Amino acid sequence: TAIVIFGVLIMRNTGKEFMPSLNEGSFLLMPTSMPHSGVEENKRVLQQLDMAVASLPEIETVVGKSGRTESALDPAPLSMYENIIQYKSEYIQNEKRKRQRFKVNEDGLFVLKDGSLVSNPNNEIGEENANYDTSKLKDPFSVGSSQLIPDDDGEYFRNWRPEIKSPDDIWKEIVRVTKLPGVTSAPKLQPIETRLVMLQTGMRAPMGIKVKGQDLKEIEAFGLQLEDILKQSEGVKNEAVFADRIVGKPYLLLDIDRDRLARYGITVEQVQQVIQVSIGGMVLTQTVEGRERYGIRVRYPRELRANPNDLKDIYVPVEKGSPVPLSELVTIRYEQGPQVIKSEDTFLVGYVLFDKIDGFAEVDVVENAQALIQGKIDSGELIVPKGINYQFTGTYENQLRAEKTLSLVVPLALAIIFLILYFQFRSVATSLMVFTGIAVAFAGGFLMIWFYGQDWFLNFNFFGENLRDLFQMHTINLSVAVWVGFIALFGIATDDGVVMATYLTQTFDRNTPETKQEIRASVVEAGEKRIRPCLMTTATTILALLPVLTSTGRGSDIMIPMAIPSFGGMLIALMTLFVVPVLYSWREELKVKN
């Protein structure tokens, strides 16, 4: 009972998220510049971002993109950058993507094919290597696998610097080197994950707020207020909070004066045609290059349309008269407008993006932010303008939908298991005895999740390997993957109870005990006969999960949280070897007593 109560307490205090992040081996850096930045400035900044990221030794390739193609499927403004970053694996791998060992000398230095030496980036030069002049050693980050000598008795060659322990550390380095004036920071993203989030929510972040309304300036102003509040919320990464700057793009407005047109006998269409041909360009025909088609566009050269003063000197032809300069017919002025207009559910919408600090669960961060914003509204510090509403979105919405589904699926699974047990034993009491194994296993699963989050648990070396590193132990949040593991555990946890209860029933039918001593003798007899099969059932399940718990390849981020409940639950479920016989004996003794 104490174990079950402790397991329930752990469940209530465990963080929640939709799904564990799947490591893709790459990052997607998506910062933004200010709306008024021009094409040349955005191009320069994009090149700076690429060079800054490429300067990190752990980075293999980085490719940046600004703007979008001629497609409505990618509504990215020019000021939003996309840098796809591929980082190196921690250790050099062979063609089978397995860690490769390379030849080292007696001092632990790697021997290259040209006879020179290089130190292991994972270890600094120690006292045993003091006789080497470190200035003559090659830079370890300039060494490729082609220069090293493969040797099955050698050592692994680490691609990362000693202070870089995980991909999260690489991302922190990327954020550090990409802090440029006029460029916002960005939440931690991965290419595939980001595309899925953008398809679901339209946002380029796993968490955010959608501000909806009818006026873009009001939406932007309210979003900026939410940005300031979110930076005060617990668990929110300050540098990743960013509200859309919607209105701020400078537009050159050509306001046609119809009275002046009438004076010269010029139509609006004629003026618009001149503006289109001279400034925007007009496609007159196409050139055919094999299977490709290219439009031939005609417009004024750049030196004749580079600034508003040049546009004033564009002449509009007048029938039976001298051409008239454009400045006589239109008023030219600058005006700020929206960079991008986004809409959803018939409302205009703006986004406030944010990200969580490592170690915090998504749902906890969102709930903290919701409580803080609601508190500001209740106290009158934040006033929601009329016609404006906001809602949290992102993977948080997926978590809410998953919770609703699981609230039906988990009880349904338990009910089906109980019905199967009842059809087996034709007794509610016996079925409940076996069913207690599920409660014990349920608590065991949460105990294992709690142990995974404790730094002291298994924090020692075994044959030179730290067990926490071997089992990749870190804080586990409740997610769909974890609950799938629990559903699988519920079915497995009853195996021992079924084996034990079946033989107990058969033994009592055969012996028909009539006294307390005879009942206990029959229970011990049945238990001794079935304890070995029960142990084998549990042992095979636990051993089968060990390769999953120690896996490091693609998909292990999902499989490990799925296996943890089953592993911990089956360890604790061994108690059912004693619980079921004791409960069975108790029931039979009550029958004799009555």
Coordinates of C-alpha atoms in Angstrom, one line a residue, residues 61-582:
T61 CA 27.6 21.8 -42.5
V62 CA 25.3 24.8 -42.3
V63 CA 23.1 26.2 -45.1
G64 CA 21.0 29.4 -44.8
K65 CA 17.9 30.5 -46.6
S66 CA 16.1 33.9 -46.6
G67 CA 12.7 34.6 -48.2
R68 CA 10.7 32.1 -50.0
T69 CA 10.0 30.5 -53.3
E70 CA 7.1 31.5 -55.6
S71 CA 4.7 29.4 -53.6
A72 CA 1.8 30.0 -51.2
L73 CA 2.9 26.9 -49.2
D74 CA 5.9 28.8 -47.7
P75 CA 4.7 32.2 -46.6
A76 CA 8.1 33.2 -45.1
P77 CA 9.0 36.9 -45.1
L78 CA 12.4 38.1 -46.2
S79 CA 13.4 38.9 -42.6
M80 CA 12.9 35.3 -41.4
Y81 CA 16.0 33.2 -41.8
E82 CA 16.3 29.4 -41.9
N83 CA 19.7 27.9 -41.2
I84 CA 19.8 24.1 -41.4
I85 CA 22.7 22.9 -39.2
Q86 CA 24.2 19.4 -39.4
Y87 CA 26.5 18.7 -36.5
K88 CA 29.1 15.9 -36.2
S89 CA 28.5 12.7 -34.3
E90 CA 30.2 12.6 -30.9
Y91 CA 32.6 9.9 -32.1
I92 CA 33.9 9.2 -35.6
Q93 CA 31.8 6.4 -37.1
N94 CA 32.4 3.8 -39.8
E95 CA 30.2 3.2 -42.8
K96 CA 27.8 1.1 -40.7
R97 CA 27.3 4.1 -38.3
K98 CA 29.1 2.3 -35.5
R99 CA 31.8 3.9 -33.4
Q100 CA 35.3 3.3 -35.0
R101 CA 38.5 2.6 -33.0
F102 CA 41.8 4.1 -34.2
K103 CA 45.4 3.4 -33.4
V104 CA 47.1 5.1 -30.5
N105 CA 50.6 5.0 -29.1
E106 CA 51.7 4.0 -25.6
D107 CA 50.9 7.6 -24.4
G108 CA 47.4 7.6 -25.6
L109 CA 48.0 9.9 -28.6
F110 CA 46.4 9.1 -31.9
V111 CA 48.9 8.1 -34.7
L112 CA 48.2 9.6 -38.1
K113 CA 49.1 8.0 -41.4
D114 CA 51.8 10.6 -42.0
G115 CA 53.4 9.7 -38.7
S116 CA 52.4 12.8 -36.8
L117 CA 50.4 12.7 -33.5
V118 CA 47.2 14.2 -32.3
S119 CA 45.6 14.3 -28.8
N120 CA 42.2 13.0 -28.0
P121 CA 39.8 16.0 -27.8
N122 CA 38.0 14.2 -25.0
N123 CA 41.1 14.2 -22.8
E124 CA 43.6 17.0 -22.1
I125 CA 47.4 16.3 -22.2
G126 CA 48.2 14.9 -18.8
E127 CA 51.5 14.4 -16.9
E128 CA 52.2 11.2 -18.7
N129 CA 52.3 13.2 -22.0
A130 CA 54.4 16.1 -20.6
N131 CA 57.4 15.1 -22.7
Y132 CA 55.4 16.1 -25.8
D133 CA 55.5 19.6 -27.1
T134 CA 51.8 20.3 -27.4
S135 CA 52.4 23.1 -29.9
K136 CA 53.6 20.4 -32.4
L137 CA 50.5 18.3 -32.0
K138 CA 48.0 18.6 -34.8
D139 CA 44.7 20.3 -34.1
P140 CA 42.3 17.4 -33.3
F141 CA 39.3 19.2 -35.0
S142 CA 41.1 19.3 -38.3
V143 CA 41.7 15.6 -38.4
G144 CA 39.4 13.4 -40.5
S145 CA 38.8 9.7 -40.4
S146 CA 40.9 9.3 -43.5
Q147 CA 44.0 10.5 -41.7
L148 CA 43.6 8.1 -38.7
I149 CA 44.6 4.4 -38.7
P150 CA 41.7 2.0 -37.9
D151 CA 42.7 -0.4 -35.1
D152 CA 40.3 -2.7 -33.3
D153 CA 42.5 -2.5 -30.2
G154 CA 42.7 1.3 -30.4
E155 CA 40.5 4.1 -28.9
Y156 CA 37.5 6.0 -30.1
F157 CA 38.1 9.5 -31.6
R158 CA 35.8 12.1 -30.2
N159 CA 34.7 14.9 -32.5
W160 CA 33.4 17.2 -29.7
R161 CA 35.4 19.5 -27.4
P162 CA 35.7 18.3 -23.7
E163 CA 33.2 20.9 -22.5
I164 CA 30.5 19.7 -25.0
K165 CA 28.7 16.8 -23.4
S166 CA 25.4 16.7 -25.4
P167 CA 23.6 18.2 -28.4
D168 CA 22.0 20.7 -26.0
D169 CA 25.5 22.1 -25.3
I170 CA 26.1 22.5 -29.1
W171 CA 22.8 24.4 -29.3
K172 CA 23.9 26.7 -26.5
E173 CA 27.1 27.4 -28.4
I174 CA 25.1 28.1 -31.6
V175 CA 22.9 30.6 -29.7
R176 CA 26.0 32.3 -28.2
V177 CA 27.8 32.9 -31.5
T178 CA 24.6 34.0 -33.4
K179 CA 23.9 37.0 -31.1
L180 CA 24.0 39.7 -33.7
P181 CA 22.6 43.3 -33.4
G182 CA 19.1 43.5 -34.8
V183 CA 18.6 39.7 -34.9
T184 CA 16.3 37.9 -32.5
S185 CA 17.2 34.7 -30.8
A186 CA 15.2 31.5 -31.7
P187 CA 13.8 28.5 -29.8
K188 CA 15.6 25.2 -30.1
L189 CA 14.2 23.6 -33.3
Q190 CA 14.9 20.6 -35.5
P191 CA 14.0 20.5 -39.3
I192 CA 11.4 17.7 -39.3
E193 CA 10.0 18.5 -35.9
T194 CA 9.6 22.2 -36.9
R195 CA 7.8 21.4 -40.2
L196 CA 5.3 19.3 -38.3
V197 CA 4.7 22.1 -35.7
M198 CA 4.3 24.7 -38.5
L199 CA 1.8 22.5 -40.3
Q200 CA -0.2 22.0 -37.1
T201 CA -0.1 25.6 -35.7
G202 CA 1.5 27.9 -38.3
M203 CA 4.2 28.9 -35.7
R204 CA 7.9 28.3 -35.9
A205 CA 8.1 27.3 -32.2
P206 CA 6.9 24.4 -30.1
M207 CA 5.1 26.8 -27.7
G208 CA 3.4 30.2 -28.3
I209 CA 0.3 32.4 -28.0
K210 CA -2.0 33.3 -30.9
V211 CA -3.4 36.8 -30.5
K212 CA -6.5 37.3 -32.7
G213 CA -8.4 40.4 -33.5
Q214 CA -9.5 42.8 -36.2
D215 CA -6.8 45.4 -36.1
L216 CA -3.1 44.6 -36.8
K217 CA -1.8 47.5 -34.7
E218 CA -3.8 46.4 -31.7
I219 CA -2.7 42.8 -32.1
E220 CA 1.0 43.9 -32.2
A221 CA 0.6 46.1 -29.2
F222 CA -1.1 43.4 -27.1
G223 CA 1.5 40.9 -28.2
L224 CA 4.3 43.1 -27.0
Q225 CA 2.7 43.4 -23.6
L226 CA 2.4 39.5 -23.5
E227 CA 6.1 39.4 -24.5
D228 CA 7.1 41.4 -21.4
I229 CA 4.9 39.3 -19.1
L230 CA 6.2 36.0 -20.5
K231 CA 9.8 36.9 -19.7
Q232 CA 8.8 37.0 -16.0
S233 CA 7.2 33.6 -16.0
E234 CA 8.9 30.6 -14.3
G235 CA 10.5 28.1 -16.8
V236 CA 10.4 30.4 -19.8
K237 CA 13.7 31.1 -21.6
N238 CA 13.9 34.9 -21.8
E239 CA 16.0 35.2 -24.9
A240 CA 13.5 33.0 -26.9
V241 CA 10.5 35.1 -26.2
F242 CA 9.5 37.2 -29.2
A243 CA 6.2 38.8 -30.3
D244 CA 5.6 39.4 -34.0
R245 CA 6.5 42.9 -35.2
I246 CA 3.6 43.1 -37.6
V247 CA 3.4 46.8 -38.6
G248 CA 6.8 48.2 -39.4
K249 CA 7.6 47.5 -43.0
P250 CA 8.3 50.7 -45.0
Y251 CA 6.1 51.0 -48.1
L252 CA 6.5 53.5 -50.9
L253 CA 2.9 54.8 -51.5
L254 CA 2.0 56.3 -54.9
D255 CA -1.3 58.2 -54.3
I256 CA -2.8 59.0 -57.7
D257 CA -4.4 62.5 -57.9
R258 CA -7.5 62.1 -60.1
D259 CA -8.1 65.8 -60.5
R260 CA -4.6 66.3 -62.1
L261 CA -5.2 63.3 -64.4
A262 CA -8.4 64.9 -65.6
R263 CA -6.5 68.1 -66.3
Y264 CA -4.1 66.3 -68.6
G265 CA -6.7 63.9 -70.1
I266 CA -4.9 60.8 -68.7
T267 CA -6.7 57.8 -67.3
V268 CA -5.9 55.9 -64.1
E269 CA -5.1 52.8 -66.1
Q270 CA -2.5 54.6 -68.2
V271 CA -0.7 55.8 -65.0
Q272 CA -0.8 52.4 -63.5
Q273 CA 0.6 50.8 -66.6
V274 CA 3.6 53.2 -66.6
I275 CA 4.2 52.5 -62.9
Q276 CA 4.0 48.7 -63.5
V277 CA 6.4 48.8 -66.5
S278 CA 8.9 51.2 -65.0
I279 CA 9.1 50.1 -61.4
G280 CA 7.5 46.6 -61.0
G281 CA 8.3 45.3 -64.4
M282 CA 6.0 43.6 -66.9
V283 CA 6.4 40.2 -68.4
L284 CA 6.1 40.6 -72.2
T285 CA 7.0 37.1 -73.4
Q286 CA 8.8 33.9 -72.5
T287 CA 12.0 32.3 -73.6
V288 CA 12.1 28.5 -74.0
E289 CA 15.2 26.7 -72.8
G290 CA 14.6 23.0 -73.4
R291 CA 11.9 22.0 -70.8
E292 CA 12.3 25.3 -68.9
R293 CA 10.4 28.5 -69.4
Y294 CA 11.7 31.9 -68.4
G295 CA 9.7 35.2 -68.4
I296 CA 11.2 38.2 -70.2
R297 CA 10.5 41.1 -68.0
V298 CA 10.9 44.8 -69.0
R299 CA 11.4 47.7 -66.6
Y300 CA 13.7 50.7 -65.9
P301 CA 17.3 50.1 -65.0
R302 CA 18.0 50.3 -61.2
E303 CA 19.8 53.7 -61.5
L304 CA 16.5 55.2 -62.8
R305 CA 14.3 53.8 -60.0
A306 CA 16.6 53.5 -57.0
N307 CA 15.0 56.2 -54.8
P308 CA 11.8 58.3 -54.7
N309 CA 13.4 61.3 -56.3
D310 CA 14.2 59.2 -59.4
L311 CA 10.6 58.0 -59.5
K312 CA 9.4 61.6 -59.8
D313 CA 11.3 61.9 -63.1
I314 CA 9.4 59.0 -64.8
Y315 CA 7.4 60.5 -67.6
V316 CA 3.8 59.5 -68.5
P317 CA 2.9 60.0 -72.2
V318 CA 0.0 62.3 -73.0
E319 CA -1.9 62.0 -76.3
K320 CA -1.2 65.0 -78.6
G321 CA 1.0 66.6 -75.9
S322 CA 4.3 66.6 -74.1
P323 CA 4.9 63.8 -71.6
V324 CA 4.2 64.7 -68.0
P325 CA 6.5 63.7 -65.1
L326 CA 5.0 61.3 -62.5
S327 CA 5.4 63.8 -59.7
E328 CA 2.7 66.0 -61.4
L329 CA 0.2 63.2 -61.2
V330 CA 0.9 61.3 -58.0
T331 CA 1.9 62.0 -54.4
I332 CA 4.9 59.9 -53.4
R333 CA 5.4 59.1 -49.7
Y334 CA 6.6 56.5 -47.2
E335 CA 4.2 54.7 -45.0
Q336 CA 4.6 51.9 -42.5
G337 CA 2.5 48.8 -43.1
P338 CA 2.3 45.1 -42.3
Q339 CA 5.2 42.8 -43.3
V340 CA 2.9 39.7 -43.4
I341 CA -0.8 39.5 -42.9
K342 CA -1.9 36.2 -41.3
S343 CA -5.4 35.2 -40.6
E344 CA -7.1 32.2 -38.9
D345 CA -10.8 31.5 -38.2
T346 CA -11.7 34.7 -40.1
F347 CA -9.6 36.8 -37.6
L348 CA -6.3 38.5 -38.1
V349 CA -3.6 36.8 -36.0
G350 CA -0.2 37.5 -34.6
Y351 CA 2.1 35.1 -32.7
V352 CA 4.1 35.4 -29.5
L353 CA 6.7 32.7 -29.5
F354 CA 8.6 31.3 -26.5
D355 CA 10.5 28.3 -25.3
K356 CA 11.2 26.5 -22.1
I357 CA 14.3 26.2 -20.0
D358 CA 16.0 22.8 -20.0
G359 CA 14.7 20.7 -17.0
F360 CA 11.1 22.1 -17.1
A361 CA 8.2 20.3 -18.6
E362 CA 6.2 21.9 -21.4
V363 CA 2.8 21.7 -19.7
D364 CA 4.2 23.2 -16.4
V365 CA 5.7 26.1 -18.3
V366 CA 2.5 26.9 -20.2
E367 CA 0.4 26.6 -17.0
N368 CA 2.8 28.9 -15.2
A369 CA 2.5 31.5 -18.0
Q370 CA -1.3 31.1 -18.1
A371 CA -1.5 31.7 -14.4
L372 CA 0.8 34.8 -14.5
I373 CA -1.1 36.4 -17.4
Q374 CA -4.5 35.7 -15.8
G375 CA -3.2 37.2 -12.5
K376 CA -2.1 40.4 -14.4
I377 CA -5.6 40.6 -16.0
D378 CA -7.3 40.1 -12.6
S379 CA -5.2 42.8 -11.0
G380 CA -5.8 45.3 -13.8
E381 CA -2.1 45.5 -14.8
L382 CA -3.0 43.9 -18.2
I383 CA -6.1 45.1 -20.1
V384 CA -7.3 43.0 -23.0
P385 CA -8.6 45.4 -25.7
K386 CA -12.1 44.9 -27.0
G387 CA -12.1 42.5 -29.9
I388 CA -8.8 40.9 -29.0
N389 CA -8.5 37.4 -27.6
Y390 CA -5.5 35.1 -27.1
Q391 CA -4.9 31.4 -26.7
F392 CA -1.9 29.2 -26.0
T393 CA -1.0 26.8 -28.8
G394 CA 1.8 24.5 -30.0
T395 CA 2.6 21.0 -28.7
Y396 CA 0.6 22.1 -25.6
E397 CA -2.6 21.6 -27.6
N398 CA -1.5 18.2 -28.7
Q399 CA -0.9 17.3 -25.0
L400 CA -4.5 18.3 -24.1
R401 CA -5.9 16.2 -26.9
A402 CA -3.7 13.3 -25.9
E403 CA -4.9 13.5 -22.3
K404 CA -8.5 13.4 -23.4
T405 CA -7.8 10.3 -25.5
L406 CA -5.8 8.6 -22.8
S407 CA -8.5 9.3 -20.2
L408 CA -10.7 6.9 -22.2
V409 CA -8.0 4.4 -23.5
V410 CA -6.4 3.7 -20.1
P411 CA -9.6 2.8 -18.2
L412 CA -10.9 0.9 -21.2
A413 CA -7.6 -1.2 -21.2
L414 CA -8.0 -1.9 -17.5
A415 CA -11.6 -2.9 -17.9
I416 CA -10.8 -5.3 -20.7
I417 CA -8.0 -6.9 -18.7
F418 CA -10.4 -7.4 -15.7
L419 CA -13.0 -9.0 -18.0
I420 CA -10.5 -11.4 -19.4
L421 CA -9.4 -12.3 -15.8
Y422 CA -13.1 -12.8 -14.9
F423 CA -13.7 -15.1 -17.8
Q424 CA -10.6 -17.1 -16.8
F425 CA -11.5 -17.6 -13.1
R426 CA -15.3 -17.0 -13.0
S427 CA -14.7 -15.2 -9.7
V428 CA -14.7 -11.5 -9.0
A429 CA -12.6 -12.0 -5.8
T430 CA -9.9 -14.0 -7.6
S431 CA -9.8 -11.6 -10.5
L432 CA -9.4 -8.7 -8.0
M433 CA -6.5 -10.5 -6.4
V434 CA -4.7 -10.9 -9.7
F435 CA -5.7 -7.3 -10.6
T436 CA -3.7 -6.0 -7.5
G437 CA -0.6 -6.8 -9.5
I438 CA -1.5 -4.0 -11.9
A439 CA -1.6 -1.4 -9.0
V440 CA 1.8 -2.6 -7.7
A441 CA 3.3 -2.5 -11.2
F442 CA 1.8 0.9 -11.8
A443 CA 3.6 2.3 -8.7
G444 CA 6.8 0.5 -9.7
G445 CA 6.8 2.2 -13.1
F446 CA 6.5 5.7 -11.5
L447 CA 9.2 4.8 -9.0
M448 CA 11.6 4.0 -11.9
I449 CA 10.7 7.3 -13.5
W450 CA 11.5 9.1 -10.3
F451 CA 14.8 7.2 -9.9
Y452 CA 15.8 8.2 -13.5
G453 CA 15.5 11.9 -12.4
Q454 CA 17.7 11.5 -9.3
D455 CA 21.4 12.3 -9.9
W456 CA 22.6 9.8 -7.3
F457 CA 20.8 6.8 -8.7
L458 CA 23.3 4.3 -10.3
N459 CA 25.9 7.1 -10.4
F460 CA 28.9 4.8 -10.3
N461 CA 31.2 3.1 -12.7
F462 CA 31.0 -0.6 -13.7
F463 CA 33.9 -2.0 -15.8
G464 CA 34.9 1.6 -16.6
E465 CA 31.4 2.6 -17.8
N466 CA 29.1 5.0 -15.8
L467 CA 25.7 3.3 -15.4
R468 CA 23.8 6.6 -15.7
D469 CA 25.5 7.2 -19.0
L470 CA 25.0 3.6 -20.1
F471 CA 21.2 3.8 -19.5
Q472 CA 21.0 7.5 -20.6
M473 CA 19.3 8.5 -17.3
H474 CA 17.7 11.9 -17.2
T475 CA 14.5 13.5 -16.1
I476 CA 11.5 11.8 -17.7
N477 CA 8.3 13.6 -18.2
L478 CA 4.8 12.1 -18.6
S479 CA 4.1 11.8 -22.3
V480 CA 2.2 9.7 -24.7
A481 CA 5.2 7.4 -25.0
V482 CA 5.3 6.8 -21.3
W483 CA 1.5 6.0 -21.1
V484 CA 1.9 3.6 -24.0
G485 CA 4.5 1.8 -21.9
F486 CA 2.1 1.7 -18.9
I487 CA -0.6 0.2 -21.1
A488 CA 1.8 -2.5 -22.2
L489 CA 2.8 -3.0 -18.5
F490 CA -0.8 -3.5 -17.4
G491 CA -1.1 -6.6 -19.6
I492 CA 2.3 -8.0 -18.6
A493 CA 1.9 -7.4 -14.9
T494 CA -1.0 -9.8 -14.5
D495 CA 1.0 -12.8 -16.0
D496 CA 2.5 -13.9 -12.7
G497 CA -0.8 -13.4 -10.8
V498 CA -2.6 -15.5 -13.4
V499 CA 0.0 -18.3 -13.2
M500 CA -0.1 -18.3 -9.4
A501 CA -3.9 -18.0 -9.1
T502 CA -4.6 -20.7 -11.6
Y503 CA -2.4 -23.3 -9.8
L504 CA -3.8 -22.2 -6.4
T505 CA -7.3 -22.9 -7.7
Q506 CA -6.3 -26.3 -9.0
T507 CA -4.5 -27.2 -5.8
F508 CA -7.5 -26.3 -3.6
D509 CA -9.9 -28.2 -5.9
R510 CA -7.6 -31.2 -5.5
N511 CA -6.8 -31.0 -1.8
T512 CA -10.2 -29.5 -0.5
P513 CA -8.6 -28.2 2.7
E514 CA -11.0 -27.8 5.7
T515 CA -8.8 -26.2 8.4
K516 CA -6.5 -23.2 8.6
Q517 CA -3.4 -25.3 8.7
E518 CA -4.5 -27.3 5.6
I519 CA -5.3 -24.1 3.7
R520 CA -1.8 -22.7 4.4
A521 CA -0.2 -26.0 3.5
S522 CA -2.0 -26.0 0.2
V523 CA -1.0 -22.3 -0.5
V524 CA 2.7 -23.1 0.2
E525 CA 2.5 -26.2 -2.0
A526 CA 1.1 -24.2 -4.9
G527 CA 3.5 -21.3 -4.4
E528 CA 6.6 -23.6 -4.4
K529 CA 5.4 -25.3 -7.6
R530 CA 4.8 -22.0 -9.5
I531 CA 7.4 -19.5 -8.2
R532 CA 10.0 -20.7 -10.7
P533 CA 7.8 -20.2 -13.8
C534 CA 6.8 -16.8 -12.5
L535 CA 10.4 -15.7 -12.0
M536 CA 11.2 -16.9 -15.5
T537 CA 8.3 -14.9 -16.9
T538 CA 9.5 -11.7 -15.1
A539 CA 13.2 -12.3 -15.9
T540 CA 12.6 -12.7 -19.6
T541 CA 10.6 -9.5 -19.8
I542 CA 13.2 -7.5 -17.8
L543 CA 16.1 -8.9 -19.9
A544 CA 14.3 -8.2 -23.1
L545 CA 14.0 -4.5 -22.2
L546 CA 17.7 -4.0 -21.4
P547 CA 18.8 -3.6 -25.0
V548 CA 16.0 -0.9 -25.4
L549 CA 17.1 1.0 -22.3
T550 CA 20.7 1.1 -23.4
S551 CA 20.0 1.9 -27.1
T552 CA 21.5 5.1 -28.6
G553 CA 20.4 5.1 -32.2
R554 CA 17.6 7.0 -34.0
G555 CA 14.3 6.5 -32.2
S556 CA 15.8 5.7 -28.8
D557 CA 14.5 9.0 -27.5
I558 CA 11.0 7.6 -27.8
M559 CA 11.6 3.9 -27.1
I560 CA 13.5 4.5 -23.7
P561 CA 10.5 6.4 -22.1
M562 CA 8.2 3.7 -23.4
A563 CA 10.3 0.9 -21.8
I564 CA 11.0 2.5 -18.4
P565 CA 7.5 1.8 -17.0
S566 CA 7.5 -1.8 -18.0
F567 CA 11.1 -2.3 -16.6
G568 CA 10.3 -0.7 -13.3
G569 CA 6.8 -2.2 -13.0
M570 CA 8.0 -5.7 -13.6
L571 CA 10.8 -5.4 -11.0
I572 CA 8.2 -4.3 -8.4
A573 CA 5.6 -6.7 -9.7
L574 CA 7.6 -9.6 -8.2
M575 CA 5.7 -8.8 -5.0
T576 CA 2.6 -10.4 -6.6
L577 CA 4.4 -13.8 -6.0
F578 CA 3.6 -13.2 -2.3
V579 CA 0.6 -10.9 -2.5
V580 CA -1.7 -13.3 -4.5
P581 CA -1.1 -16.4 -2.3
V582 CA -1.6 -14.4 0.9

